[in-house]
JSON list of C-alpha atoms in Angstrom, two decimals:
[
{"chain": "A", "resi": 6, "resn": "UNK", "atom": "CA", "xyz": [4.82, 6.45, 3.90]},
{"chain": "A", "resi": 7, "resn": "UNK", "atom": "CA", "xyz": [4.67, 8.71, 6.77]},
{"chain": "A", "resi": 8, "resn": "UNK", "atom": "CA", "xyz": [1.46, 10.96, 7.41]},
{"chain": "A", "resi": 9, "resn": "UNK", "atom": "CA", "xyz": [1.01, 14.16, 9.64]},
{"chain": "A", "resi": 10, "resn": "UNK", "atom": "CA", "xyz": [-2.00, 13.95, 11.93]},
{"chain": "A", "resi": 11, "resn": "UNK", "atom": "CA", "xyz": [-2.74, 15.96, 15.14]},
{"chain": "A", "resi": 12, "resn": "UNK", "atom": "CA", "xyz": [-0.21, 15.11, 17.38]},
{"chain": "A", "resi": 13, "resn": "UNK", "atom": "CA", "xyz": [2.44, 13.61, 15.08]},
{"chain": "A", "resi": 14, "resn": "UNK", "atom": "CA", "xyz": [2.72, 11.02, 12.53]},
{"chain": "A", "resi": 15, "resn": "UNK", "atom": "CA", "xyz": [1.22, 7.97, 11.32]},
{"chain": "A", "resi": 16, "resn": "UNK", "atom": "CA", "xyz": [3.09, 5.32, 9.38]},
{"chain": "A", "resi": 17, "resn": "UNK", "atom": "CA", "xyz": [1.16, 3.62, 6.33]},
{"chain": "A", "resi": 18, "resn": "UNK", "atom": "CA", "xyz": [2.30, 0.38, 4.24]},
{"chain": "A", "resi": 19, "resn": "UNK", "atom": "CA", "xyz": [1.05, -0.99, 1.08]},
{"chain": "A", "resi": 20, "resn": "UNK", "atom": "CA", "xyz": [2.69, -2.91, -1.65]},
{"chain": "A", "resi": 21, "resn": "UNK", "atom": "CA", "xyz": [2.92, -6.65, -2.89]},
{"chain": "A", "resi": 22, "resn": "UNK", "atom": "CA", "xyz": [4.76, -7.96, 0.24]},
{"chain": "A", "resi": 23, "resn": "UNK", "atom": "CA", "xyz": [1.96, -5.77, 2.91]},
{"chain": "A", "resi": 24, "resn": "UNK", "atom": "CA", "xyz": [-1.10, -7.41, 0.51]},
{"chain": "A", "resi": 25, "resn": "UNK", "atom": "CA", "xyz": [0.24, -10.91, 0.71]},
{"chain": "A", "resi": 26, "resn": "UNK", "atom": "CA", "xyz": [0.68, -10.65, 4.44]},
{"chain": "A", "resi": 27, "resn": "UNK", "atom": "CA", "xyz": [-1.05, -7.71, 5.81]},
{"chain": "A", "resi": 28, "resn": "UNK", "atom": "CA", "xyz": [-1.61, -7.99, 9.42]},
{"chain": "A", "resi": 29, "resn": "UNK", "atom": "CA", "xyz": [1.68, -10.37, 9.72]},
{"chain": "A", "resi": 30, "resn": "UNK", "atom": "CA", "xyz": [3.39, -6.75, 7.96]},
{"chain": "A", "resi": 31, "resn": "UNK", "atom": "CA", "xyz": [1.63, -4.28, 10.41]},
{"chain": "A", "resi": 32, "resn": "UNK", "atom": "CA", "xyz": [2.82, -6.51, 13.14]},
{"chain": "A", "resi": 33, "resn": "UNK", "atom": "CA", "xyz": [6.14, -7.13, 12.03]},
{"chain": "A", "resi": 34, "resn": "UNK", "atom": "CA", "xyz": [6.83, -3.09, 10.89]},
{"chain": "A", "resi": 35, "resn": "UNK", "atom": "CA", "xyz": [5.00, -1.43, 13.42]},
{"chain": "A", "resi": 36, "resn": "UNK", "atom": "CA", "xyz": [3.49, 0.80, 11.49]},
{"chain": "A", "resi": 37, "resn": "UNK", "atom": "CA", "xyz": [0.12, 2.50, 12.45]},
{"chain": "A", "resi": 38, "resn": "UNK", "atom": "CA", "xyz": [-2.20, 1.58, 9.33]},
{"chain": "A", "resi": 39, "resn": "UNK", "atom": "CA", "xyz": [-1.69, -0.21, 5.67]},
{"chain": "A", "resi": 40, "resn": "UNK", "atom": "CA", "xyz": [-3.97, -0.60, 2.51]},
{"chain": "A", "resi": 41, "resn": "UNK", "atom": "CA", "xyz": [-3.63, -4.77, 0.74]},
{"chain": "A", "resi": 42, "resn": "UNK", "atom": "CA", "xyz": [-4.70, -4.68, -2.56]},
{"chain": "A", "resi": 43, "resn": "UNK", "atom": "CA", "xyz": [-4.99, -1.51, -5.06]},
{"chain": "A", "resi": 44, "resn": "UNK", "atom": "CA", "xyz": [-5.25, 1.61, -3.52]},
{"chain": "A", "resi": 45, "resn": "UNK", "atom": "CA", "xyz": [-6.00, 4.12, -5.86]},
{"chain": "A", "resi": 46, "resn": "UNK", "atom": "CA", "xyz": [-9.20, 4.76, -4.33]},
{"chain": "A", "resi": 47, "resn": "UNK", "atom": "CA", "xyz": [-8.79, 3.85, -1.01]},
{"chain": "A", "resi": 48, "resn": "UNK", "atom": "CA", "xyz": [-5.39, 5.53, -0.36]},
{"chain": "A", "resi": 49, "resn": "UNK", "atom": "CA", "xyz": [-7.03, 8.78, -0.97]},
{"chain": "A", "resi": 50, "resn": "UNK", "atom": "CA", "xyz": [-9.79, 8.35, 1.21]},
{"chain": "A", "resi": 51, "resn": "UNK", "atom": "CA", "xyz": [-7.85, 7.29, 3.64]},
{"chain": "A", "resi": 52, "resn": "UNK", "atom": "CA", "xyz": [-5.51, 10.13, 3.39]},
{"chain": "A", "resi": 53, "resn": "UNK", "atom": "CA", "xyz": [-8.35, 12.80, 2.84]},
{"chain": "A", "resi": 54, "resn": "UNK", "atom": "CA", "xyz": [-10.84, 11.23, 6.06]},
{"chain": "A", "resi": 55, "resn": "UNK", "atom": "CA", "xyz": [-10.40, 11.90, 9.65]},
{"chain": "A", "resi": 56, "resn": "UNK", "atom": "CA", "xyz": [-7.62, 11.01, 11.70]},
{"chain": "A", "resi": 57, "resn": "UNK", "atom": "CA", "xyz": [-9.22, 7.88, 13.35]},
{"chain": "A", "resi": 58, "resn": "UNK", "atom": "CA", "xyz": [-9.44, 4.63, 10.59]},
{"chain": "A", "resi": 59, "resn": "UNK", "atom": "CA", "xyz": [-12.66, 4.86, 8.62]},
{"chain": "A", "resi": 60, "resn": "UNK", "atom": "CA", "xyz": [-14.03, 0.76, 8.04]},
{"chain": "A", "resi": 61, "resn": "UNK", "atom": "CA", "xyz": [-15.35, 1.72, 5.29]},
{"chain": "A", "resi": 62, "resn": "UNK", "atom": "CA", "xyz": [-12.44, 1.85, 3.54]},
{"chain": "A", "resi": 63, "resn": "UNK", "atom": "CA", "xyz": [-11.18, -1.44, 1.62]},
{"chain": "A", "resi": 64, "resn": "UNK", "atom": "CA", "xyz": [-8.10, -3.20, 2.41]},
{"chain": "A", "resi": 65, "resn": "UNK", "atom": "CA", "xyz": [-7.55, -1.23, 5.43]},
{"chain": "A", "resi": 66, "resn": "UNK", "atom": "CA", "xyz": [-5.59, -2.97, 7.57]},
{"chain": "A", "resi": 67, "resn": "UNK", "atom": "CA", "xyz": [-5.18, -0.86, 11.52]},
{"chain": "A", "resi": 68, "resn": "UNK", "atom": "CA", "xyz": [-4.71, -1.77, 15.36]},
{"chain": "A", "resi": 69, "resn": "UNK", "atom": "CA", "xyz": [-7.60, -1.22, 17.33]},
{"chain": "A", "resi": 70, "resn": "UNK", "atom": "CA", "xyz": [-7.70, -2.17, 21.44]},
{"chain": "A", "resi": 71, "resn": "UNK", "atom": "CA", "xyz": [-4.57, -3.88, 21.12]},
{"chain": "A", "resi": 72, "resn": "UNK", "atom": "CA", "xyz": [-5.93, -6.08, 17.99]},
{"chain": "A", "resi": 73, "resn": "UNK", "atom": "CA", "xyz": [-5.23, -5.92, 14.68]},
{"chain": "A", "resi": 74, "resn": "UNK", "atom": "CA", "xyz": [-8.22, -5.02, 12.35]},
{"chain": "A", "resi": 75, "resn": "UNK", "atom": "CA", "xyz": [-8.80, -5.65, 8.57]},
{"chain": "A", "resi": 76, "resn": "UNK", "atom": "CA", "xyz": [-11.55, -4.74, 5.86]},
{"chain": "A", "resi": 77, "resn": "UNK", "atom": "CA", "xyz": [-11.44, -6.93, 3.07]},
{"chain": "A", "resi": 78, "resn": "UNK", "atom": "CA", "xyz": [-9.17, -5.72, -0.43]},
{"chain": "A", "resi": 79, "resn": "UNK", "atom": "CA", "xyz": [-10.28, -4.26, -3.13]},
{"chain": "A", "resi": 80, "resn": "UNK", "atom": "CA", "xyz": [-9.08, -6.45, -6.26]},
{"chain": "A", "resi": 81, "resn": "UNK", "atom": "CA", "xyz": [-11.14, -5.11, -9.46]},
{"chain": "A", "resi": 82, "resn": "UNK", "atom": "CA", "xyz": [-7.69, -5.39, -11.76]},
{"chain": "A", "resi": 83, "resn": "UNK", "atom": "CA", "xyz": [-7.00, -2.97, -14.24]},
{"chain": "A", "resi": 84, "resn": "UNK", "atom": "CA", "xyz": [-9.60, -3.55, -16.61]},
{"chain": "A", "resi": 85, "resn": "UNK", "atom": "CA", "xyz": [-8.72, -0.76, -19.52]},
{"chain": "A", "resi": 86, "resn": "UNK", "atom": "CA", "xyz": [-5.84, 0.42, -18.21]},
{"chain": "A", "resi": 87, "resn": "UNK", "atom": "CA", "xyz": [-2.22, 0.34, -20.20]},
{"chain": "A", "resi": 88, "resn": "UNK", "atom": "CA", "xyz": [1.09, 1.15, -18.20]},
{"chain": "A", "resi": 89, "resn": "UNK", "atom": "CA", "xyz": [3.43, 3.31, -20.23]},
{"chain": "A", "resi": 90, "resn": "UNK", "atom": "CA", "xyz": [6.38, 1.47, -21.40]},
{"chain": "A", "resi": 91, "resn": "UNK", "atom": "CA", "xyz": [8.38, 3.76, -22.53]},
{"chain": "A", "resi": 92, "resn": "UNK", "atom": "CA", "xyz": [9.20, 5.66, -18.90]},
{"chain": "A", "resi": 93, "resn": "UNK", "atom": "CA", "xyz": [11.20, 2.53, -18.32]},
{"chain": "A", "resi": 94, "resn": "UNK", "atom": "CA", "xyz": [14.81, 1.81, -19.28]},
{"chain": "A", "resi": 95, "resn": "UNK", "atom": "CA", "xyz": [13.99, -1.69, -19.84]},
{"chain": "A", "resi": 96, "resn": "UNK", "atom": "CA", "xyz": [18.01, -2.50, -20.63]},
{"chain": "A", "resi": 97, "resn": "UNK", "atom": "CA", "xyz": [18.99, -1.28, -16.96]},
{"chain": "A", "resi": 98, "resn": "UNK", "atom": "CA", "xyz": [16.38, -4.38, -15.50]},
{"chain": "A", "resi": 99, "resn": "UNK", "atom": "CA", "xyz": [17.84, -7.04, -18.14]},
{"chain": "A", "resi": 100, "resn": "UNK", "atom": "CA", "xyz": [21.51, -6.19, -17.00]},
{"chain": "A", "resi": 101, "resn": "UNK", "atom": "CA", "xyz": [20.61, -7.24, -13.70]},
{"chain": "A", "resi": 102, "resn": "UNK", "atom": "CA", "xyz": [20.25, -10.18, -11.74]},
{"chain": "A", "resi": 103, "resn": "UNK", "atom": "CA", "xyz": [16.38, -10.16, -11.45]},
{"chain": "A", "resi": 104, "resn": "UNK", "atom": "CA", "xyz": [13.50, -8.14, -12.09]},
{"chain": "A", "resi": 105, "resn": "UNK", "atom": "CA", "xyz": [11.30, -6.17, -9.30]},
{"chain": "A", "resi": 106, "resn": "UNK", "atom": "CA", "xyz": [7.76, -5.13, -9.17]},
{"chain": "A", "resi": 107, "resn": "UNK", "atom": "CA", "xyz": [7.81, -1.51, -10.30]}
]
């Protein structure tokens, strides 16, 4: 995802593949910041707080004096919480070849 800050844009990953390898991903990508693990609360924050990355914020992952800076992930699960099925065509995923994180 790309981000409008003062003076242009910042580029943020996330995902299964950026919270398995997060700094190796920022590296790799070159993007500007990520968030490993679930970021329903820290994506917001992050998006919402000044233009400079806040350490508060868990699973942060952002370059800082030429290194590569990470707060640990926030991995509570998703204790009460049940996806909605039916938004799916589920036939579409078993005609093909494998099946992705969606």
């Amino acid at each position: 995802m790309q981000v409008a800050v003062q003076g242009g844009y910042r580029t943020i990953l996330g995902g299964p593949a950026f919270s398995t390898f997060p700094e190796q991903m920022l590296d790799f990508m070159g993007a500007d910041l990520g968030i490993a693990g679930q970021a329903e609360t820290s994506l917001p924050m992050l998006l919402e707080g000044p233009d400079h990355p806040d350490p508060t914020i868990a699973g942060l992952v952002w370059r800082e004096g030429g290194a590569i800076r990470a707060t640990p992930p926030s991995l509570p699960g998703y204790v009460g919480v049940s996806p909605d099925w039916s938004r799916l065509d589920h036939r579409r995923y078993r005609r093909s070849l494998f099946q992705a994180a969606v």
